Short mmCIF file of C-alpha atoms in Angstrom, two decimals:
data_model
loop_
_atom_site.label_atom_id
_atom_site.label_comp_id
_atom_site.label_asym_id
_atom_site.label_seq_id
_atom_site.Cartn_x
_atom_site.Cartn_y
_atom_site.Cartn_z
CA MET A 25 0.00 0.00 0.00
CA THR A 26 1.41 3.29 -1.03
CA LEU A 27 -1.46 5.61 -0.16
CA ALA A 28 -0.44 7.82 2.75
CA THR A 29 -2.53 8.05 5.90
CA ARG A 30 -3.85 11.59 6.00
CA VAL A 31 -3.42 13.91 8.95
CA ILE A 32 -6.11 16.58 9.01
CA PRO A 33 -6.44 19.59 11.28
CA CYS A 34 -10.00 20.71 11.84
CA LEU A 35 -10.76 24.37 12.39
CA ASP A 36 -14.06 25.25 13.97
CA VAL A 37 -15.08 28.56 12.45
CA ALA A 38 -17.67 31.00 13.76
CA ASN A 39 -18.19 34.45 12.24
CA GLY A 40 -14.94 34.16 10.33
CA ARG A 41 -12.76 33.23 13.31
CA VAL A 42 -11.40 29.93 14.54
CA VAL A 43 -12.91 28.60 17.74
CA LYS A 44 -12.64 25.27 19.47
CA GLY A 45 -14.56 24.24 22.51
CA VAL A 46 -14.09 21.30 24.81
CA ASN A 47 -16.98 18.94 24.10
CA PHE A 48 -18.26 21.59 21.69
CA GLN A 49 -19.05 24.02 24.48
CA ASN A 50 -17.30 27.05 25.98
CA LEU A 51 -16.01 28.23 22.60
CA ARG A 52 -12.92 30.36 22.67
CA ASP A 53 -11.35 32.35 19.89
CA GLN A 54 -8.16 30.91 18.50
CA GLY A 55 -7.39 33.02 15.50
CA ASP A 56 -7.74 33.68 11.81
CA PRO A 57 -8.79 30.56 9.86
CA VAL A 58 -7.06 31.57 6.62
CA GLU A 59 -3.74 32.16 8.33
CA LEU A 60 -4.09 28.98 10.38
CA ALA A 61 -4.97 26.91 7.30
CA ALA A 62 -1.95 28.24 5.39
CA ASN A 63 0.23 27.52 8.38
CA TYR A 64 -1.08 23.96 8.66
CA ALA A 65 -0.58 23.36 4.93
CA ALA A 66 3.03 24.54 5.28
CA GLN A 67 3.43 22.17 8.23
CA GLY A 68 2.33 19.29 6.01
CA ALA A 69 -1.41 18.99 6.65
CA ASP A 70 -2.80 16.60 4.04
CA GLU A 71 -6.17 18.33 4.02
CA ILE A 72 -7.83 21.15 5.90
CA THR A 73 -11.30 20.87 7.39
CA PHE A 74 -13.44 23.84 8.33
CA LEU A 75 -16.42 23.17 10.53
CA ASP A 76 -18.76 26.15 10.40
CA VAL A 77 -20.37 26.47 13.81
CA THR A 78 -21.91 29.85 13.02
CA ALA A 79 -25.55 30.09 13.91
CA THR A 80 -26.58 33.22 12.03
CA VAL A 81 -27.10 33.98 8.36
CA ASP A 82 -24.75 36.97 8.54
CA GLY A 83 -22.10 34.76 10.07
CA ARG A 84 -22.42 32.24 7.26
CA ALA A 85 -21.58 34.91 4.72
CA THR A 86 -18.20 35.29 6.43
CA THR A 87 -17.65 31.54 6.02
CA TYR A 88 -17.93 31.81 2.23
CA ASP A 89 -15.36 34.58 2.36
CA VAL A 90 -13.03 32.50 4.55
CA VAL A 91 -13.32 29.53 2.17
CA THR A 92 -12.61 31.73 -0.86
CA ARG A 93 -9.56 33.35 0.69
CA THR A 94 -8.23 30.01 1.92
CA ALA A 95 -8.58 28.34 -1.48
CA GLU A 96 -6.63 31.20 -3.04
CA GLN A 97 -3.51 30.45 -1.06
CA VAL A 98 -3.77 26.93 0.31
CA PHE A 99 -3.21 24.23 -2.31
CA VAL A 100 -4.31 21.17 -0.39
CA PRO A 101 -7.86 19.81 -0.30
CA LEU A 102 -10.37 21.77 1.72
CA THR A 103 -13.43 20.23 3.36
CA VAL A 104 -16.18 22.46 4.67
CA GLY A 105 -18.98 21.26 6.92
CA GLY A 106 -21.55 22.70 9.25
CA GLY A 107 -24.98 23.99 8.36
CA VAL A 108 -25.08 22.52 4.85
CA ARG A 109 -28.75 21.96 4.03
CA SER A 110 -29.07 21.71 0.26
CA ALA A 111 -27.29 20.98 -3.00
CA GLU A 112 -27.37 24.75 -3.55
CA ASP A 113 -25.32 25.29 -0.37
CA VAL A 114 -22.87 22.74 -1.74
CA ALA A 115 -22.68 24.44 -5.13
CA ARG A 116 -21.88 27.74 -3.45
CA LEU A 117 -19.15 26.28 -1.23
CA LEU A 118 -17.57 24.40 -4.16
CA GLY A 119 -17.70 27.63 -6.12
CA CYS A 120 -15.74 29.32 -3.33
CA GLY A 121 -13.04 26.67 -3.61
CA ALA A 122 -14.08 23.87 -1.26
CA ASP A 123 -13.35 20.34 -2.48
CA LYS A 124 -15.45 18.26 -0.15
CA ILE A 125 -18.55 19.05 1.85
CA GLY A 126 -19.44 17.66 5.24
CA VAL A 127 -23.11 16.92 5.86
CA ASN A 128 -24.56 15.95 9.21
CA SER A 129 -27.92 16.97 10.74
CA ALA A 130 -29.54 17.94 7.45
CA ALA A 131 -28.80 14.46 6.07
CA ILE A 132 -30.26 12.85 9.18
CA ALA A 133 -33.40 14.95 8.77
CA ARG A 134 -33.59 14.27 5.04
CA PRO A 135 -31.34 11.41 3.85
CA GLU A 136 -32.15 12.16 0.19
CA LEU A 137 -29.79 15.13 0.47
CA ILE A 138 -26.81 12.76 0.23
CA GLY A 139 -27.96 11.40 -3.12
CA GLU A 140 -28.82 14.86 -4.42
CA ILE A 141 -25.28 16.08 -3.74
CA ALA A 142 -23.60 12.90 -4.99
CA ASP A 143 -25.59 12.84 -8.23
CA ARG A 144 -24.74 16.45 -9.02
CA PHE A 145 -21.13 16.69 -7.84
CA GLY A 146 -19.94 13.10 -7.37
CA ALA A 147 -19.77 10.90 -4.28
CA GLN A 148 -16.22 12.11 -3.56
CA VAL A 149 -17.66 15.49 -2.56
CA VAL A 150 -19.90 14.08 0.16
CA VAL A 151 -18.32 13.57 3.57
CA LEU A 152 -20.88 12.17 5.98
CA SER A 153 -20.07 13.60 9.38
CA LEU A 154 -21.14 11.33 12.23
CA ASP A 155 -21.22 12.43 15.86
CA ILE A 156 -21.52 9.10 17.64
CA THR A 157 -22.09 8.09 21.23
CA ARG A 158 -22.43 4.74 22.93
CA GLU A 159 -25.96 3.55 23.64
CA ALA A 160 -26.40 0.04 24.97
CA SER A 161 -29.94 -0.30 23.65
CA ALA A 162 -28.90 0.33 20.01
CA PRO A 163 -28.30 -2.78 17.83
CA SER A 164 -24.64 -1.83 17.24
CA GLY A 165 -24.15 -0.24 20.66
CA PHE A 166 -23.69 3.16 19.01
CA VAL A 167 -26.17 5.88 18.08
CA VAL A 168 -25.92 9.11 16.15
CA THR A 169 -26.26 12.43 17.96
CA THR A 170 -27.16 15.90 16.71
CA HIS A 171 -26.49 19.45 17.91
CA GLY A 172 -22.81 18.78 18.48
CA GLY A 173 -23.48 15.73 20.61
CA ARG A 174 -26.04 17.28 22.91
CA THR A 175 -29.04 15.42 21.47
CA LYS A 176 -29.16 11.65 21.13
CA THR A 177 -31.19 10.23 18.27
CA GLU A 178 -32.54 6.70 18.02
CA LEU A 179 -30.60 6.19 14.80
CA ASP A 180 -28.18 3.28 15.02
CA ALA A 181 -24.78 4.61 13.96
CA LEU A 182 -23.73 1.65 11.83
CA ALA A 183 -27.12 1.32 10.16
CA TRP A 184 -27.07 5.03 9.31
CA ALA A 185 -23.50 4.90 7.98
CA THR A 186 -24.40 1.93 5.76
CA ASP A 187 -27.51 3.70 4.46
CA ALA A 188 -25.53 6.88 3.78
CA ILE A 189 -22.83 5.01 1.83
CA ASN A 190 -25.52 3.38 -0.29
CA ARG A 191 -27.00 6.81 -0.94
CA GLY A 192 -23.66 8.15 -2.19
CA ALA A 193 -21.53 9.30 0.75
CA GLY A 194 -17.92 9.14 -0.41
CA GLU A 195 -16.22 9.36 2.97
CA LEU A 196 -17.13 9.06 6.67
CA LEU A 197 -15.92 11.48 9.33
CA VAL A 198 -16.39 9.48 12.50
CA ASN A 199 -16.38 11.63 15.60
CA SER A 200 -16.71 10.00 18.98
CA ILE A 201 -18.69 12.32 21.23
CA ASP A 202 -17.64 10.23 24.22
CA ALA A 203 -13.96 10.66 23.46
CA ASP A 204 -14.15 14.22 22.09
CA GLY A 205 -12.38 16.69 24.33
CA THR A 206 -11.10 14.03 26.73
CA ARG A 207 -7.64 13.74 25.13
CA ASP A 208 -7.66 10.11 26.26
CA GLY A 209 -7.35 8.66 22.76
CA PHE A 210 -9.66 7.67 19.91
CA ASP A 211 -12.57 5.26 20.41
CA LEU A 212 -10.91 2.30 18.71
CA GLU A 213 -13.92 0.00 19.02
CA LEU A 214 -16.01 2.53 17.16
CA ILE A 215 -13.41 2.87 14.39
CA ARG A 216 -13.22 -0.93 14.00
CA ALA A 217 -17.00 -1.19 13.85
CA ILE A 218 -17.25 1.51 11.18
CA ARG A 219 -14.37 0.08 9.15
CA ALA A 220 -16.09 -3.30 9.08
CA ILE A 221 -19.12 -1.86 7.25
CA SER A 222 -17.44 0.86 5.15
CA HIS A 223 -15.68 0.54 1.81
CA VAL A 224 -15.36 4.33 1.61
CA PRO A 225 -12.53 6.14 3.43
CA VAL A 226 -12.93 6.63 7.18
CA ILE A 227 -11.60 9.64 9.08
CA ALA A 228 -11.18 9.10 12.82
CA SER A 229 -11.92 12.03 15.08
CA GLY A 230 -12.34 12.76 18.76
CA GLY A 231 -10.06 12.10 21.68
CA ALA A 232 -6.54 12.71 20.37
CA GLY A 233 -4.43 13.95 23.25
CA ALA A 234 -1.02 12.37 22.77
CA LEU A 235 1.18 11.45 19.82
CA GLU A 236 0.85 7.74 20.56
CA HIS A 237 -2.93 7.94 20.16
CA PHE A 238 -2.82 8.25 16.37
CA ALA A 239 -1.27 4.97 15.20
CA PRO A 240 -3.85 2.77 17.00
CA ALA A 241 -6.64 4.64 15.19
CA VAL A 242 -5.03 3.81 11.84
CA GLN A 243 -4.42 0.21 12.89
CA ALA A 244 -8.11 0.03 13.83
CA GLY A 245 -8.95 0.93 10.23
CA ALA A 246 -8.90 4.70 9.82
CA ASP A 247 -7.66 6.09 6.48
CA ALA A 248 -7.16 9.52 8.02
CA VAL A 249 -6.95 11.08 11.46
CA LEU A 250 -8.43 14.42 12.37
CA ALA A 251 -7.79 16.60 15.40
CA ALA A 252 -8.34 20.19 16.39
CA SER A 253 -7.36 21.62 19.73
CA VAL A 254 -4.11 19.64 20.08
CA PHE A 255 -2.92 21.38 16.92
CA HIS A 256 -4.38 24.79 17.73
CA THR A 257 -2.86 24.91 21.20
CA GLY A 258 0.50 23.82 19.81
CA ALA A 259 0.50 20.65 21.92
CA PHE A 260 2.08 19.07 18.87
CA THR A 261 2.58 19.71 15.18
CA ILE A 262 1.25 17.92 12.12
CA ASP A 263 4.72 16.64 11.42
CA GLN A 264 5.12 15.21 14.91
CA VAL A 265 1.94 13.21 14.34
CA LYS A 266 3.29 11.99 11.01
CA LEU A 267 6.59 10.98 12.58
CA ALA A 268 4.72 9.08 15.29
CA LEU A 269 2.73 7.26 12.58
CA ALA A 270 5.84 6.54 10.52
CA ASP A 271 7.52 5.09 13.61
CA GLU A 272 4.73 2.51 13.67
CA GLY A 273 5.31 1.62 10.03
CA ILE A 274 2.38 3.66 8.72
CA GLU A 275 2.91 5.47 5.41
CA VAL A 276 2.67 9.24 5.57
CA ARG A 277 3.52 12.15 3.27
CA ARG A 278 6.53 14.04 4.59
CA MET B 20 -5.76 39.01 -26.80
CA SER B 21 -3.46 41.93 -27.64
CA ASP B 22 -4.92 43.98 -24.80
CA THR B 23 -3.47 41.56 -22.28
CA ASN B 24 -0.06 41.57 -23.95
CA PRO B 25 1.52 44.92 -23.10
CA THR B 26 3.64 46.39 -25.86
CA SER B 27 6.92 46.41 -24.02
CA ASP B 28 10.43 45.58 -25.10
CA THR B 29 10.43 42.23 -23.32
CA THR B 30 11.35 39.35 -25.56
CA PRO B 31 8.49 37.01 -26.51
CA ALA B 32 10.22 34.13 -24.76
CA ALA B 33 10.10 36.02 -21.48
CA ARG B 34 6.36 36.57 -21.39
CA ARG B 35 4.14 34.60 -19.08
CA PRO B 36 2.37 31.69 -20.76
CA ARG B 37 -1.32 32.39 -21.25
CA VAL B 38 -3.55 29.64 -19.95
CA VAL B 39 -7.29 29.35 -20.18
CA VAL B 40 -8.97 27.28 -17.50
CA PHE B 41 -11.95 25.98 -19.43
CA ASP B 42 -15.10 27.10 -17.69
CA TYR B 43 -18.01 24.76 -18.34
CA GLY B 44 -19.56 24.52 -14.89
CA SER B 45 -17.26 21.83 -13.56
CA GLY B 46 -16.82 21.99 -9.80
CA ASN B 47 -13.96 23.80 -8.21
CA VAL B 48 -12.08 25.83 -10.83
CA HIS B 49 -11.08 28.56 -8.40
CA SER B 50 -8.15 26.53 -7.07
CA ALA B 51 -6.93 25.63 -10.55
CA VAL B 52 -6.82 29.31 -11.54
CA LYS B 53 -4.90 30.29 -8.41
CA ALA B 54 -2.48 27.36 -8.63
CA LEU B 55 -1.67 28.09 -12.29
CA GLU B 56 -1.11 31.76 -11.41
CA LYS B 57 1.25 30.71 -8.64
CA ALA B 58 3.06 28.47 -11.13
CA GLY B 59 3.66 31.52 -13.34
CA ALA B 60 0.82 31.62 -15.85
CA ASP B 61 -1.37 34.46 -16.98
CA VAL B 62 -4.71 32.75 -16.34
CA THR B 63 -8.20 33.39 -17.67
CA LEU B 64 -11.28 31.46 -16.64
CA SER B 65 -13.32 31.22 -19.80
CA GLY B 66 -15.68 29.07 -21.82
CA ASP B 67 -15.22 31.21 -24.93
CA PHE B 68 -14.18 29.44 -28.14
CA THR B 69 -11.81 32.15 -29.38
CA GLU B 70 -10.09 32.63 -26.03
CA ALA B 71 -9.76 28.89 -25.45
CA MET B 72 -8.34 28.38 -28.95
CA ALA B 73 -5.88 31.27 -28.66
CA ALA B 74 -4.40 30.28 -25.28
CA ASP B 75 -0.87 28.87 -25.08
CA GLY B 76 -2.28 26.13 -22.91
CA LEU B 77 -5.82 24.95 -22.15
CA PHE B 78 -6.52 23.51 -18.71
CA VAL B 79 -9.54 21.17 -18.68
CA PRO B 80 -10.83 20.47 -15.17
CA GLY B 81 -13.30 17.72 -14.49
CA VAL B 82 -15.12 16.77 -11.32
CA GLY B 83 -18.07 14.46 -10.85
CA ALA B 84 -19.59 11.78 -13.01
CA PHE B 85 -18.10 10.88 -16.42
CA ASP B 86 -21.45 11.23 -18.20
CA ALA B 87 -22.15 14.62 -16.61
CA VAL B 88 -18.70 15.94 -17.54
CA MET B 89 -19.07 14.68 -21.13
CA ALA B 90 -22.54 16.22 -21.45
CA ALA B 91 -21.18 19.56 -20.20
CA LEU B 92 -18.17 19.39 -22.54
CA GLU B 93 -20.44 18.68 -25.51
CA SER B 94 -22.99 21.39 -24.74
CA SER B 95 -20.36 24.03 -23.94
CA GLY B 96 -18.39 23.41 -27.13
CA GLY B 97 -15.46 22.16 -25.07
CA ALA B 98 -15.31 18.82 -26.87
CA ARG B 99 -14.79 20.60 -30.21
CA ILE B 100 -12.23 23.01 -28.76
CA ILE B 101 -10.19 20.19 -27.24
CA ASP B 102 -10.25 18.24 -30.49
CA LYS B 103 -9.29 21.24 -32.62
CA ARG B 104 -6.46 22.21 -30.28
CA ILE B 105 -4.96 18.74 -30.19
CA THR B 106 -5.28 18.32 -33.95
CA GLY B 107 -3.43 21.62 -34.31
CA GLY B 108 -0.71 20.59 -31.86
CA LYS B 109 -1.80 23.11 -29.20
CA PRO B 110 -1.28 21.96 -25.60
CA VAL B 111 -4.13 20.73 -23.45
CA LEU B 112 -3.92 19.58 -19.82
CA GLY B 113 -6.82 17.47 -18.54
CA VAL B 114 -7.18 16.83 -14.83
CA CYS B 115 -9.08 14.09 -12.98
CA VAL B 116 -12.25 13.41 -15.02
CA GLY B 117 -10.53 15.75 -17.49
CA LEU B 118 -8.07 12.87 -18.01
CA GLN B 119 -10.76 10.21 -18.10
CA VAL B 120 -12.87 11.81 -20.84
CA MET B 121 -9.86 11.77 -23.18
CA PHE B 122 -10.38 8.01 -23.53
CA ASP B 123 -12.90 6.24 -25.79
CA ARG B 124 -15.44 5.55 -23.09
CA GLY B 125 -16.22 5.41 -19.39
CA THR B 126 -18.37 2.98 -17.48
CA GLU B 127 -19.82 4.21 -14.19
CA ARG B 128 -22.52 2.39 -12.22
CA GLY B 129 -23.30 0.27 -15.27
CA VAL B 130 -23.75 3.26 -17.56
CA GLU B 131 -21.38 3.39 -20.52
CA THR B 132 -20.67 6.85 -21.91
CA GLU B 133 -18.67 7.75 -24.98
CA GLY B 134 -15.62 9.88 -24.26
CA LEU B 135 -13.65 12.27 -26.47
CA GLY B 136 -11.71 9.36 -27.96
CA GLN B 137 -8.29 11.00 -28.04
CA TRP B 138 -6.91 7.74 -26.61
CA PRO B 139 -8.19 4.18 -27.03
CA GLY B 140 -9.55 2.30 -24.05
CA SER B 141 -12.02 2.52 -21.20
CA ILE B 142 -12.31 4.09 -17.78
CA THR B 143 -13.47 1.48 -15.27
CA GLU B 144 -13.96 1.16 -11.52
CA LEU B 145 -10.92 0.53 -9.36
CA PRO B 146 -11.13 -2.94 -7.81
CA ALA B 147 -9.77 -1.84 -4.42
CA GLU B 148 -10.89 -2.44 -0.84
CA VAL B 149 -11.41 1.24 -0.14
CA VAL B 150 -12.94 3.37 -2.89
CA PRO B 151 -12.85 6.31 -3.66
CA HIS B 152 -9.06 6.29 -3.89
CA MET B 153 -8.64 9.41 -1.78
CA GLY B 154 -5.41 10.94 -0.60
CA TRP B 155 -1.73 11.34 -1.34
CA ASN B 156 -0.13 8.55 -3.33
CA THR B 157 3.24 7.86 -4.87
CA VAL B 158 3.70 7.58 -8.63
CA ARG B 159 6.07 5.67 -10.91
CA VAL B 160 7.62 8.21 -13.23
CA PRO B 161 9.21 7.15 -16.54
CA LYS B 162 12.56 8.56 -17.64
CA ASN B 163 11.04 10.47 -20.57
CA SER B 164 8.69 12.55 -18.39
CA ARG B 165 9.08 16.33 -18.48
CA LEU B 166 6.04 16.90 -16.29
CA PHE B 167 7.53 15.19 -13.24
CA ARG B 168 11.05 16.58 -13.58
CA GLY B 169 12.41 16.91 -10.04
CA LEU B 170 9.23 15.37 -8.60
CA GLU B 171 9.98 11.66 -8.91
CA ASP B 172 9.73 11.04 -5.17
CA GLU B 173 6.74 13.28 -4.43
CA ARG B 174 3.19 12.31 -3.57
CA PHE B 175 0.14 13.76 -5.33
CA TYR B 176 -3.49 14.15 -4.25
CA PHE B 177 -5.97 11.74 -5.83
CA VAL B 178 -9.70 11.54 -5.42
CA HIS B 179 -11.49 9.18 -7.80
CA SER B 180 -13.22 5.81 -8.03
CA TYR B 181 -12.60 5.11 -11.72
CA ALA B 182 -9.37 5.01 -13.68
CA ALA B 183 -7.59 4.07 -16.90
CA GLN B 184 -6.17 0.69 -16.02
CA GLU B 185 -4.52 -0.12 -19.34
CA TRP B 186 -2.77 1.72 -22.15
CA LEU B 187 -3.65 0.56 -25.63
CA LEU B 188 -2.14 3.17 -27.93
CA ASP B 189 0.63 1.91 -30.19
CA VAL B 190 2.87 4.78 -31.10
CA ILE B 191 4.65 4.38 -34.39
CA PRO B 192 7.71 6.45 -35.28
CA PRO B 193 8.20 9.29 -36.11
CA PHE B 194 5.71 10.04 -33.32
CA THR B 195 7.24 10.34 -29.88
CA GLU B 196 6.65 7.62 -27.34
CA PRO B 197 4.23 8.94 -24.66
CA ALA B 198 5.43 9.28 -21.09
CA LEU B 199 3.18 7.13 -18.92
CA THR B 200 3.20 7.57 -15.16
CA TRP B 201 1.52 4.83 -13.16
CA ALA B 202 0.21 4.63 -9.60
CA ASP B 203 -1.32 1.79 -7.64
CA HIS B 204 -4.56 1.42 -5.74
CA GLY B 205 -5.65 -2.19 -5.76
CA VAL B 206 -4.35 -2.35 -9.33
CA PRO B 207 -1.96 -0.22 -11.39
CA PHE B 208 -3.63 2.69 -13.15
CA LEU B 209 -2.50 5.69 -15.17
CA ALA B 210 -1.68 8.64 -12.92
CA ALA B 211 -0.47 10.83 -15.79
CA ILE B 212 -0.01 10.76 -19.55
CA GLU B 213 2.21 13.01 -21.63
CA ASN B 214 1.41 12.43 -25.27
CA GLY B 215 2.45 15.23 -27.63
CA PRO B 216 0.19 18.24 -27.08
CA LEU B 217 -2.15 16.26 -24.81
CA THR B 218 -1.17 15.92 -21.17
CA ALA B 219 -3.42 14.63 -18.43
CA THR B 220 -3.25 13.77 -14.75
CA GLN B 221 -5.63 11.65 -12.71
CA PHE B 222 -4.55 13.44 -9.54
CA HIS B 223 -5.17 17.10 -8.79
CA PRO B 224 -1.98 19.16 -9.21
CA GLU B 225 -3.90 22.21 -7.94
CA LYS B 226 -4.48 20.33 -4.67
CA SER B 227 -1.06 18.68 -4.40
CA GLY B 228 0.73 21.40 -2.47
CA GLU B 229 4.18 22.54 -3.59
CA ALA B 230 4.70 19.39 -5.67
CA GLY B 231 1.57 20.21 -7.62
CA ILE B 232 2.63 23.80 -8.25
CA THR B 233 6.01 22.59 -9.52
CA LEU B 234 4.29 20.10 -11.81
CA LEU B 235 2.13 22.87 -13.26
CA ARG B 236 5.26 24.97 -13.74
CA ASN B 237 6.86 22.05 -15.57
CA TRP B 238 3.83 21.91 -17.85
CA LEU B 239 3.97 25.67 -18.45
CA ASP B 240 7.65 25.25 -19.38
CA THR B 241 6.63 22.88 -22.20
CA LEU B 242 4.24 25.37 -23.78
CA PRO B 243 5.40 26.92 -27.04
CA LEU B 244 5.06 30.71 -26.72
CA PRO B 245 4.57 32.21 -30.18
CA GLU B 246 4.83 35.98 -30.35
#
């Protein structure tokens, strides 16, 4: 296998500024997304992900501007998620220079959205973002949550992921709500369970707190690893993560 | 085009190559424009026949389904422009589905669509465990490549589920042997083809960081720049 495992920093963006909260709450400002994205690309980030956590319409306009300015100077793939509700939203973000679009709550509310985007722009554009928590009563032991993990649904996580792939999702961003913000490591059981049902690439997210947390996620089946605050706070660099992966015999781009 | 070529005393060889990124409603062209500018080109985003024919190089992006890209190329006049340019020896660079449509046909989800037929053969699904093939992969560069000069050990960004998995064109002298660059995902497939005026890459140079910019610069360096 010669395909490199991707290391992806995620920037939560609200009103044109980067924020990152612990467990998606207590947001605090951590800088200019365009500058941060360029910095990460220079550090060796294999992709950049923007998660738009803006609530207002005015705020969303700033997101389009951020995406446009980022795409003008950052020549690695750019994924944008958060608040995407229609194929028209997708068209606009792609027009600004995004390469892939994350969909989450809107696809849960109306699963046809996945097919509408995939038919028009290709499956490779559709990243299904899954915020997952453990729930013993669910068939797989995992359910999907909405509202940044605050609301549990009755949707079984593996059943939903399978359905979404069949509808045209080209990639899964698997975020463990239980692990998110803990810095105790990825939920490896969850990654294994998703890998077992997914032939599309899987991005592992949630829980990275130490360099040695990344390789187990890849060994559990992740094609890419995503983290936010550990990069933003300077706890470690993209390249340190890649070195840690390479030390475990995992191929990376350096 | 004379209005964009200032009447200065610079020698023709020193001017920036003029590239048209063909605009036919295909996905993300913004990045391609910016990346080509960074590589040193004077770039116009246009779907206009005259502009596309006059450019030193024509960049043909392509994102999405093979049949949708072909339909858009036909209805926009792009198919005719590409054919006329190549027949006249004028450089064209196709990227991603812009590579795939250069072949005879593509088969996606059981639907077979006729391509531009510049090269014989079919585009078919990659028989790999994880598809789409998404991410940074290595390539096997042949000695006669100009496109990959200095980039033999670099990785490039791919995102696709279908590929050209065989090369069927017999080149008979005096025509130059094409430079074929292969990559692997489940099976070997063509990552890039340099064949006279027609160059194409399956990966996205505009999304491949510094390596991608250098590759675009290498392509610009191959463009003849008539006065």
